[in-house]
């Protein structure tokens, strides 16, 4: 199945309340343009240099989502281009995004990355830490909190994945009740997006299903 057909299949299956972000990391401009020609406008990248390079040559109406682990010294390469940064996993990173955004005269939309998986290799705040940071968002005027992002455990136990998604959905509900506009839940990838949809995600990040296995 080709890229355009994969895009169409996903959009037919996804509820209208769920946004599709096509994860285009490591994929060439030609592949992104094939998805673009099929109507896709939101793309996800996880390397600052790659995001900046692609944004410089691809259509201006693409909404770029930064989904990878972001180092503070690379923030300046991401903030000018990112519609949404999904992977804010520390107060230090939050402060640097705020500083960079204010220097550009803009407000940067972000998600707090929450560690919901039973894997120490994954990044993110605990649920308690995320709620505490959310309560202090006024300290970072160059940043607008739009919601939460999480990655489930890489496992064949889909009930574990489901419970992890439920935990993130519950956290989102608590935060949304206190913060206007904080209603995005970014969870679900190529292997588990259907479960994520069942558990209330508002945004799925899908790469392999659309573009095939990556080359790096």
PDB file of C-alpha atoms in Angstrom:
ATOM      1  CA  UNK A   1       0.000   0.000   0.000  1.00  0.00           C
ATOM      2  CA  UNK A   2       1.359   3.397  -0.990  1.00  0.00           C
ATOM      3  CA  UNK A   3       1.677   6.560   1.056  1.00  0.00           C
ATOM      4  CA  UNK A   4      -1.431   8.253  -0.348  1.00  0.00           C
ATOM      5  CA  UNK A   5      -3.559   5.151   0.128  1.00  0.00           C
ATOM      6  CA  UNK A   6      -2.314   4.747   3.706  1.00  0.00           C
ATOM      7  CA  UNK A   7      -3.239   8.370   4.456  1.00  0.00           C
ATOM      8  CA  UNK A   8      -6.719   7.875   3.038  1.00  0.00           C
ATOM      9  CA  UNK A   9      -7.246   4.657   4.991  1.00  0.00           C
ATOM     10  CA  UNK A  10      -6.226   6.278   8.262  1.00  0.00           C
ATOM     11  CA  UNK A  11      -8.425   9.318   7.717  1.00  0.00           C
ATOM     12  CA  UNK A  12     -11.367   7.047   6.932  1.00  0.00           C
ATOM     13  CA  UNK A  13     -10.832   5.119  10.166  1.00  0.00           C
ATOM     14  CA  UNK A  14      -9.971   7.973  12.518  1.00  0.00           C
ATOM     15  CA  UNK A  15     -12.821   9.850  14.206  1.00  0.00           C
ATOM     16  CA  UNK A  16     -13.171  13.489  13.212  1.00  0.00           C
ATOM     17  CA  UNK A  17     -12.067  14.412  16.751  1.00  0.00           C
ATOM     18  CA  UNK A  18      -8.604  12.844  16.290  1.00  0.00           C
ATOM     19  CA  UNK A  19      -5.819  14.631  14.404  1.00  0.00           C
ATOM     20  CA  UNK A  20      -3.354  12.609  12.349  1.00  0.00           C
ATOM     21  CA  UNK A  21       0.300  13.620  12.550  1.00  0.00           C
ATOM     22  CA  UNK A  22       2.330  11.803   9.899  1.00  0.00           C
ATOM     23  CA  UNK A  23       5.717  11.026  11.423  1.00  0.00           C
ATOM     24  CA  UNK A  24       8.131  11.879   8.645  1.00  0.00           C
ATOM     25  CA  UNK A  25      11.433  11.589  10.527  1.00  0.00           C
ATOM     26  CA  UNK A  26      14.256  10.231   8.369  1.00  0.00           C
ATOM     27  CA  UNK A  27      11.963  10.323   5.316  1.00  0.00           C
ATOM     28  CA  UNK A  28      12.879  12.290   2.195  1.00  0.00           C
ATOM     29  CA  UNK A  29      11.115  15.416   0.995  1.00  0.00           C
ATOM     30  CA  UNK A  30       9.623  13.428  -1.889  1.00  0.00           C
ATOM     31  CA  UNK A  31       7.793  11.081   0.499  1.00  0.00           C
ATOM     32  CA  UNK A  32       6.448  14.004   2.506  1.00  0.00           C
ATOM     33  CA  UNK A  33       5.209  15.665  -0.669  1.00  0.00           C
ATOM     34  CA  UNK A  34       3.395  12.477  -1.645  1.00  0.00           C
ATOM     35  CA  UNK A  35       1.544  12.596   1.692  1.00  0.00           C
ATOM     36  CA  UNK A  36       0.996  16.333   1.249  1.00  0.00           C
ATOM     37  CA  UNK A  37      -0.553  15.762  -2.174  1.00  0.00           C
ATOM     38  CA  UNK A  38      -2.949  13.293  -0.515  1.00  0.00           C
ATOM     39  CA  UNK A  39      -4.147  16.089   1.759  1.00  0.00           C
ATOM     40  CA  UNK A  40      -1.949  15.580   4.818  1.00  0.00           C
ATOM     41  CA  UNK A  41      -0.756  18.808   6.442  1.00  0.00           C
ATOM     42  CA  UNK A  42       0.579  17.855   9.902  1.00  0.00           C
ATOM     43  CA  UNK A  43       3.995  16.164  10.035  1.00  0.00           C
ATOM     44  CA  UNK A  44       6.152  15.054  12.960  1.00  0.00           C
ATOM     45  CA  UNK A  45       9.938  15.317  13.187  1.00  0.00           C
ATOM     46  CA  UNK A  46      12.305  14.350  16.010  1.00  0.00           C
ATOM     47  CA  UNK A  47      15.620  15.938  14.985  1.00  0.00           C
ATOM     48  CA  UNK A  48      16.018  19.721  15.127  1.00  0.00           C
ATOM     49  CA  UNK A  49      18.339  19.965  12.134  1.00  0.00           C
ATOM     50  CA  UNK A  50      16.079  17.800  10.000  1.00  0.00           C
ATOM     51  CA  UNK A  51      13.005  19.805  10.981  1.00  0.00           C
ATOM     52  CA  UNK A  52      14.675  23.107  10.112  1.00  0.00           C
ATOM     53  CA  UNK A  53      15.959  21.796   6.783  1.00  0.00           C
ATOM     54  CA  UNK A  54      12.595  20.382   5.706  1.00  0.00           C
ATOM     55  CA  UNK A  55      10.661  23.442   6.843  1.00  0.00           C
ATOM     56  CA  UNK A  56      12.919  25.544   4.658  1.00  0.00           C
ATOM     57  CA  UNK A  57      12.020  23.756   1.430  1.00  0.00           C
ATOM     58  CA  UNK A  58       8.506  22.375   1.934  1.00  0.00           C
ATOM     59  CA  UNK A  59       5.169  24.245   1.650  1.00  0.00           C
ATOM     60  CA  UNK A  60       4.460  26.972   4.195  1.00  0.00           C
ATOM     61  CA  UNK A  61       1.070  25.559   5.186  1.00  0.00           C
ATOM     62  CA  UNK A  62       2.599  22.427   6.730  1.00  0.00           C
ATOM     63  CA  UNK A  63       2.108  22.239  10.499  1.00  0.00           C
ATOM     64  CA  UNK A  64       5.349  20.884  11.947  1.00  0.00           C
ATOM     65  CA  UNK A  65       5.143  18.908  15.191  1.00  0.00           C
ATOM     66  CA  UNK A  66       8.362  18.278  17.096  1.00  0.00           C
ATOM     67  CA  UNK A  67       7.974  14.882  18.759  1.00  0.00           C
ATOM     68  CA  UNK A  68      11.506  13.831  19.773  1.00  0.00           C
ATOM     69  CA  UNK A  69      13.622  14.354  22.863  1.00  0.00           C
ATOM     70  CA  UNK A  70      14.769  17.971  22.737  1.00  0.00           C
ATOM     71  CA  UNK A  71      18.026  19.251  24.208  1.00  0.00           C
ATOM     72  CA  UNK A  72      18.053  22.821  25.478  1.00  0.00           C
ATOM     73  CA  UNK A  73      20.879  23.833  23.139  1.00  0.00           C
ATOM     74  CA  UNK A  74      18.746  22.813  20.128  1.00  0.00           C
ATOM     75  CA  UNK A  75      15.604  24.712  21.125  1.00  0.00           C
ATOM     76  CA  UNK A  76      16.481  27.670  18.882  1.00  0.00           C
ATOM     77  CA  UNK A  77      16.350  25.356  15.866  1.00  0.00           C
ATOM     78  CA  UNK A  78      12.842  24.148  16.694  1.00  0.00           C
ATOM     79  CA  UNK A  79      10.835  27.067  18.088  1.00  0.00           C
ATOM     80  CA  UNK A  80      10.773  29.110  14.836  1.00  0.00           C
ATOM     81  CA  UNK A  81       9.148  26.242  12.935  1.00  0.00           C
ATOM     82  CA  UNK A  82       7.147  24.103  15.351  1.00  0.00           C
ATOM     83  CA  UNK A  83       3.387  24.423  15.507  1.00  0.00           C
ATOM     84  CA  UNK A  84       3.468  22.192  18.581  1.00  0.00           C
ATOM     85  CA  UNK A  85       6.311  20.748  20.659  1.00  0.00           C
ATOM     86  CA  UNK A  86       5.138  17.436  22.137  1.00  0.00           C
ATOM     87  CA  UNK A  87       8.164  16.474  24.197  1.00  0.00           C
ATOM     88  CA  UNK A  88       8.624  19.011  26.997  1.00  0.00           C
ATOM     89  CA  UNK A  89       9.991  16.778  29.742  1.00  0.00           C
ATOM     90  CA  UNK A  90      11.696  19.134  32.217  1.00  0.00           C
ATOM     91  CA  UNK A  91      11.346  22.600  33.710  1.00  0.00           C
ATOM     92  CA  UNK A  92      14.772  23.481  32.325  1.00  0.00           C
ATOM     93  CA  UNK A  93      13.581  22.756  28.793  1.00  0.00           C
ATOM     94  CA  UNK A  94      10.347  24.613  29.426  1.00  0.00           C
ATOM     95  CA  UNK A  95      12.275  27.692  30.557  1.00  0.00           C
ATOM     96  CA  UNK A  96      14.506  27.630  27.463  1.00  0.00           C
ATOM     97  CA  UNK A  97      11.535  27.316  25.106  1.00  0.00           C
ATOM     98  CA  UNK A  98       9.944  30.257  26.917  1.00  0.00           C
ATOM     99  CA  UNK A  99      13.112  32.341  26.572  1.00  0.00           C
ATOM    100  CA  UNK A 100      13.522  31.530  22.880  1.00  0.00           C
ATOM    101  CA  UNK A 101       9.859  32.123  22.041  1.00  0.00           C
ATOM    102  CA  UNK A 102       9.813  35.510  23.782  1.00  0.00           C
ATOM    103  CA  UNK A 103      12.987  36.547  21.942  1.00  0.00           C
ATOM    104  CA  UNK A 104      11.117  35.860  18.682  1.00  0.00           C
ATOM    105  CA  UNK A 105       8.015  37.722  19.854  1.00  0.00           C
ATOM    106  CA  UNK A 106       5.826  34.652  19.823  1.00  0.00           C
ATOM    107  CA  UNK A 107       4.079  32.183  22.098  1.00  0.00           C
ATOM    108  CA  UNK A 108       5.000  28.524  21.579  1.00  0.00           C
ATOM    109  CA  UNK A 109       2.382  25.799  22.023  1.00  0.00           C
ATOM    110  CA  UNK A 110       3.675  22.786  23.942  1.00  0.00           C
ATOM    111  CA  UNK A 111       2.636  19.491  25.484  1.00  0.00           C
ATOM    112  CA  UNK A 112       4.071  18.092  28.686  1.00  0.00           C
ATOM    113  CA  UNK A 113       5.572  14.669  28.087  1.00  0.00           C
ATOM    114  CA  UNK A 114       4.390  12.284  30.790  1.00  0.00           C
ATOM    115  CA  UNK A 115       6.194   9.066  31.659  1.00  0.00           C
ATOM    116  CA  UNK A 116       3.363   6.533  31.576  1.00  0.00           C
ATOM    117  CA  UNK A 117       5.361   3.478  30.443  1.00  0.00           C
ATOM    118  CA  UNK A 118       6.976   0.776  32.546  1.00  0.00           C
ATOM    119  CA  UNK A 119      10.307   1.561  30.882  1.00  0.00           C
ATOM    120  CA  UNK A 120      13.065   3.649  32.429  1.00  0.00           C
ATOM    121  CA  UNK A 121      14.434   4.578  28.990  1.00  0.00           C
ATOM    122  CA  UNK A 122      11.473   6.828  28.235  1.00  0.00           C
ATOM    123  CA  UNK A 123      11.462  10.488  29.240  1.00  0.00           C
ATOM    124  CA  UNK A 124       8.831  12.589  30.933  1.00  0.00           C
ATOM    125  CA  UNK A 125       7.252  13.990  34.060  1.00  0.00           C
ATOM    126  CA  UNK A 126       5.335  11.820  36.471  1.00  0.00           C
ATOM    127  CA  UNK A 127       1.608  12.563  36.569  1.00  0.00           C
ATOM    128  CA  UNK A 128       2.084  14.415  39.858  1.00  0.00           C
ATOM    129  CA  UNK A 129       4.977  16.480  38.476  1.00  0.00           C
ATOM    130  CA  UNK A 130       3.023  17.343  35.337  1.00  0.00           C
ATOM    131  CA  UNK A 131       0.094  18.637  37.380  1.00  0.00           C
ATOM    132  CA  UNK A 132       2.421  20.715  39.537  1.00  0.00           C
ATOM    133  CA  UNK A 133       4.113  22.260  36.490  1.00  0.00           C
ATOM    134  CA  UNK A 134       0.761  22.924  34.842  1.00  0.00           C
ATOM    135  CA  UNK A 135      -0.341  24.879  37.905  1.00  0.00           C
ATOM    136  CA  UNK A 136       2.663  27.217  37.456  1.00  0.00           C
ATOM    137  CA  UNK A 137       2.453  27.900  33.724  1.00  0.00           C
ATOM    138  CA  UNK A 138       2.140  31.628  34.371  1.00  0.00           C
ATOM    139  CA  UNK A 139       5.877  31.622  35.101  1.00  0.00           C
ATOM    140  CA  UNK A 140       6.586  31.009  31.395  1.00  0.00           C
ATOM    141  CA  UNK A 141       4.659  33.623  29.368  1.00  0.00           C
ATOM    142  CA  UNK A 142       6.270  32.607  26.090  1.00  0.00           C
ATOM    143  CA  UNK A 143       4.712  29.153  26.332  1.00  0.00           C
ATOM    144  CA  UNK A 144       1.108  27.988  26.061  1.00  0.00           C
ATOM    145  CA  UNK A 145       0.258  24.590  27.539  1.00  0.00           C
ATOM    146  CA  UNK A 146      -2.029  22.698  25.181  1.00  0.00           C
ATOM    147  CA  UNK A 147      -2.047  19.256  26.789  1.00  0.00           C
ATOM    148  CA  UNK A 148      -0.058  16.086  27.380  1.00  0.00           C
ATOM    149  CA  UNK A 149       1.874  13.484  25.428  1.00  0.00           C
ATOM    150  CA  UNK A 150       2.797   9.943  26.393  1.00  0.00           C
ATOM    151  CA  UNK A 151       4.291   6.776  24.948  1.00  0.00           C
ATOM    152  CA  UNK A 152       3.045   3.411  26.141  1.00  0.00           C
ATOM    153  CA  UNK A 153       5.279   0.495  27.058  1.00  0.00           C
ATOM    154  CA  UNK A 154       6.631  -1.477  24.085  1.00  0.00           C
ATOM    155  CA  UNK A 155       4.904  -4.751  24.878  1.00  0.00           C
ATOM    156  CA  UNK A 156       2.532  -7.360  23.465  1.00  0.00           C
ATOM    157  CA  UNK A 157       0.313  -6.871  26.531  1.00  0.00           C
ATOM    158  CA  UNK A 158      -2.316  -4.594  25.069  1.00  0.00           C
ATOM    159  CA  UNK A 159      -4.179  -4.391  28.373  1.00  0.00           C
ATOM    160  CA  UNK A 160      -1.103  -2.783  29.906  1.00  0.00           C
ATOM    161  CA  UNK A 161      -0.971  -0.321  27.002  1.00  0.00           C
ATOM    162  CA  UNK A 162      -4.668   0.397  27.465  1.00  0.00           C
ATOM    163  CA  UNK A 163      -4.242   1.124  31.174  1.00  0.00           C
ATOM    164  CA  UNK A 164      -1.313   3.452  30.505  1.00  0.00           C
ATOM    165  CA  UNK A 165      -3.421   5.378  28.003  1.00  0.00           C
ATOM    166  CA  UNK A 166      -6.269   5.545  30.522  1.00  0.00           C
ATOM    167  CA  UNK A 167      -3.897   7.027  33.084  1.00  0.00           C
ATOM    168  CA  UNK A 168      -2.863   9.741  30.634  1.00  0.00           C
ATOM    169  CA  UNK A 169      -6.481  10.454  29.707  1.00  0.00           C
ATOM    170  CA  UNK A 170      -7.372  10.847  33.380  1.00  0.00           C
ATOM    171  CA  UNK A 171      -4.478  13.271  33.888  1.00  0.00           C
ATOM    172  CA  UNK A 172      -5.579  15.243  30.837  1.00  0.00           C
ATOM    173  CA  UNK A 173      -9.069  15.537  32.243  1.00  0.00           C
ATOM    174  CA  UNK A 174      -7.813  16.967  35.521  1.00  0.00           C
ATOM    175  CA  UNK A 175      -5.588  19.495  33.766  1.00  0.00           C
ATOM    176  CA  UNK A 176      -8.218  20.522  31.205  1.00  0.00           C
ATOM    177  CA  UNK A 177     -10.670  21.258  34.005  1.00  0.00           C
ATOM    178  CA  UNK A 178      -8.296  23.925  35.350  1.00  0.00           C
ATOM    179  CA  UNK A 179      -6.543  25.283  32.243  1.00  0.00           C
ATOM    180  CA  UNK A 180      -8.536  26.621  29.266  1.00  0.00           C
ATOM    181  CA  UNK A 181      -7.366  25.209  25.953  1.00  0.00           C
ATOM    182  CA  UNK A 182      -5.336  22.425  27.586  1.00  0.00           C
ATOM    183  CA  UNK A 183      -7.199  19.645  25.816  1.00  0.00           C
ATOM    184  CA  UNK A 184      -4.753  17.845  23.505  1.00  0.00           C
ATOM    185  CA  UNK A 185      -3.867  14.222  24.280  1.00  0.00           C
ATOM    186  CA  UNK A 186      -1.038  12.985  22.066  1.00  0.00           C
ATOM    187  CA  UNK A 187      -0.956   9.201  22.380  1.00  0.00           C
ATOM    188  CA  UNK A 188      -1.002   6.360  19.918  1.00  0.00           C
ATOM    189  CA  UNK A 189       1.454   5.303  17.228  1.00  0.00           C
ATOM    190  CA  UNK A 190       1.475   2.785  14.380  1.00  0.00           C
ATOM    191  CA  UNK A 191       1.198  -0.272  16.647  1.00  0.00           C
ATOM    192  CA  UNK A 192      -1.298   0.987  19.212  1.00  0.00           C
ATOM    193  CA  UNK A 193      -3.266   3.881  17.751  1.00  0.00           C
ATOM    194  CA  UNK A 194      -6.564   2.011  17.674  1.00  0.00           C
ATOM    195  CA  UNK A 195      -6.350   1.429  21.426  1.00  0.00           C
ATOM    196  CA  UNK A 196      -5.413   5.074  21.915  1.00  0.00           C
ATOM    197  CA  UNK A 197      -8.504   6.140  19.972  1.00  0.00           C
ATOM    198  CA  UNK A 198     -10.697   3.899  22.112  1.00  0.00           C
ATOM    199  CA  UNK A 199      -9.183   5.484  25.227  1.00  0.00           C
ATOM    200  CA  UNK A 200      -9.779   9.064  24.151  1.00  0.00           C
ATOM    201  CA  UNK A 201      -6.721  10.376  22.338  1.00  0.00           C
ATOM    202  CA  UNK A 202      -7.109  13.564  20.313  1.00  0.00           C
ATOM    203  CA  UNK A 203      -3.909  13.157  18.281  1.00  0.00           C
ATOM    204  CA  UNK A 204      -2.066  10.130  16.916  1.00  0.00           C
ATOM    205  CA  UNK A 205       1.545  10.056  15.695  1.00  0.00           C
ATOM    206  CA  UNK A 206       1.850   7.524  12.869  1.00  0.00           C
ATOM    207  CA  UNK A 207       4.915   6.929  10.736  1.00  0.00           C
ATOM    208  CA  UNK A 208       5.597   3.311   9.818  1.00  0.00           C
ATOM    209  CA  UNK A 209       2.026   2.603   8.702  1.00  0.00           C
ATOM    210  CA  UNK A 210       2.223   5.548   6.292  1.00  0.00           C
ATOM    211  CA  UNK A 211       5.828   5.637   5.109  1.00  0.00           C
ATOM    212  CA  UNK A 212       7.062   2.115   5.816  1.00  0.00           C
ATOM    213  CA  UNK A 213       9.951   1.197   8.072  1.00  0.00           C
ATOM    214  CA  UNK A 214      12.501   3.924   8.524  1.00  0.00           C
ATOM    215  CA  UNK A 215      16.021   3.669   7.154  1.00  0.00           C
ATOM    216  CA  UNK A 216      17.765   4.886  10.312  1.00  0.00           C
TER     217      UNK A 216
END
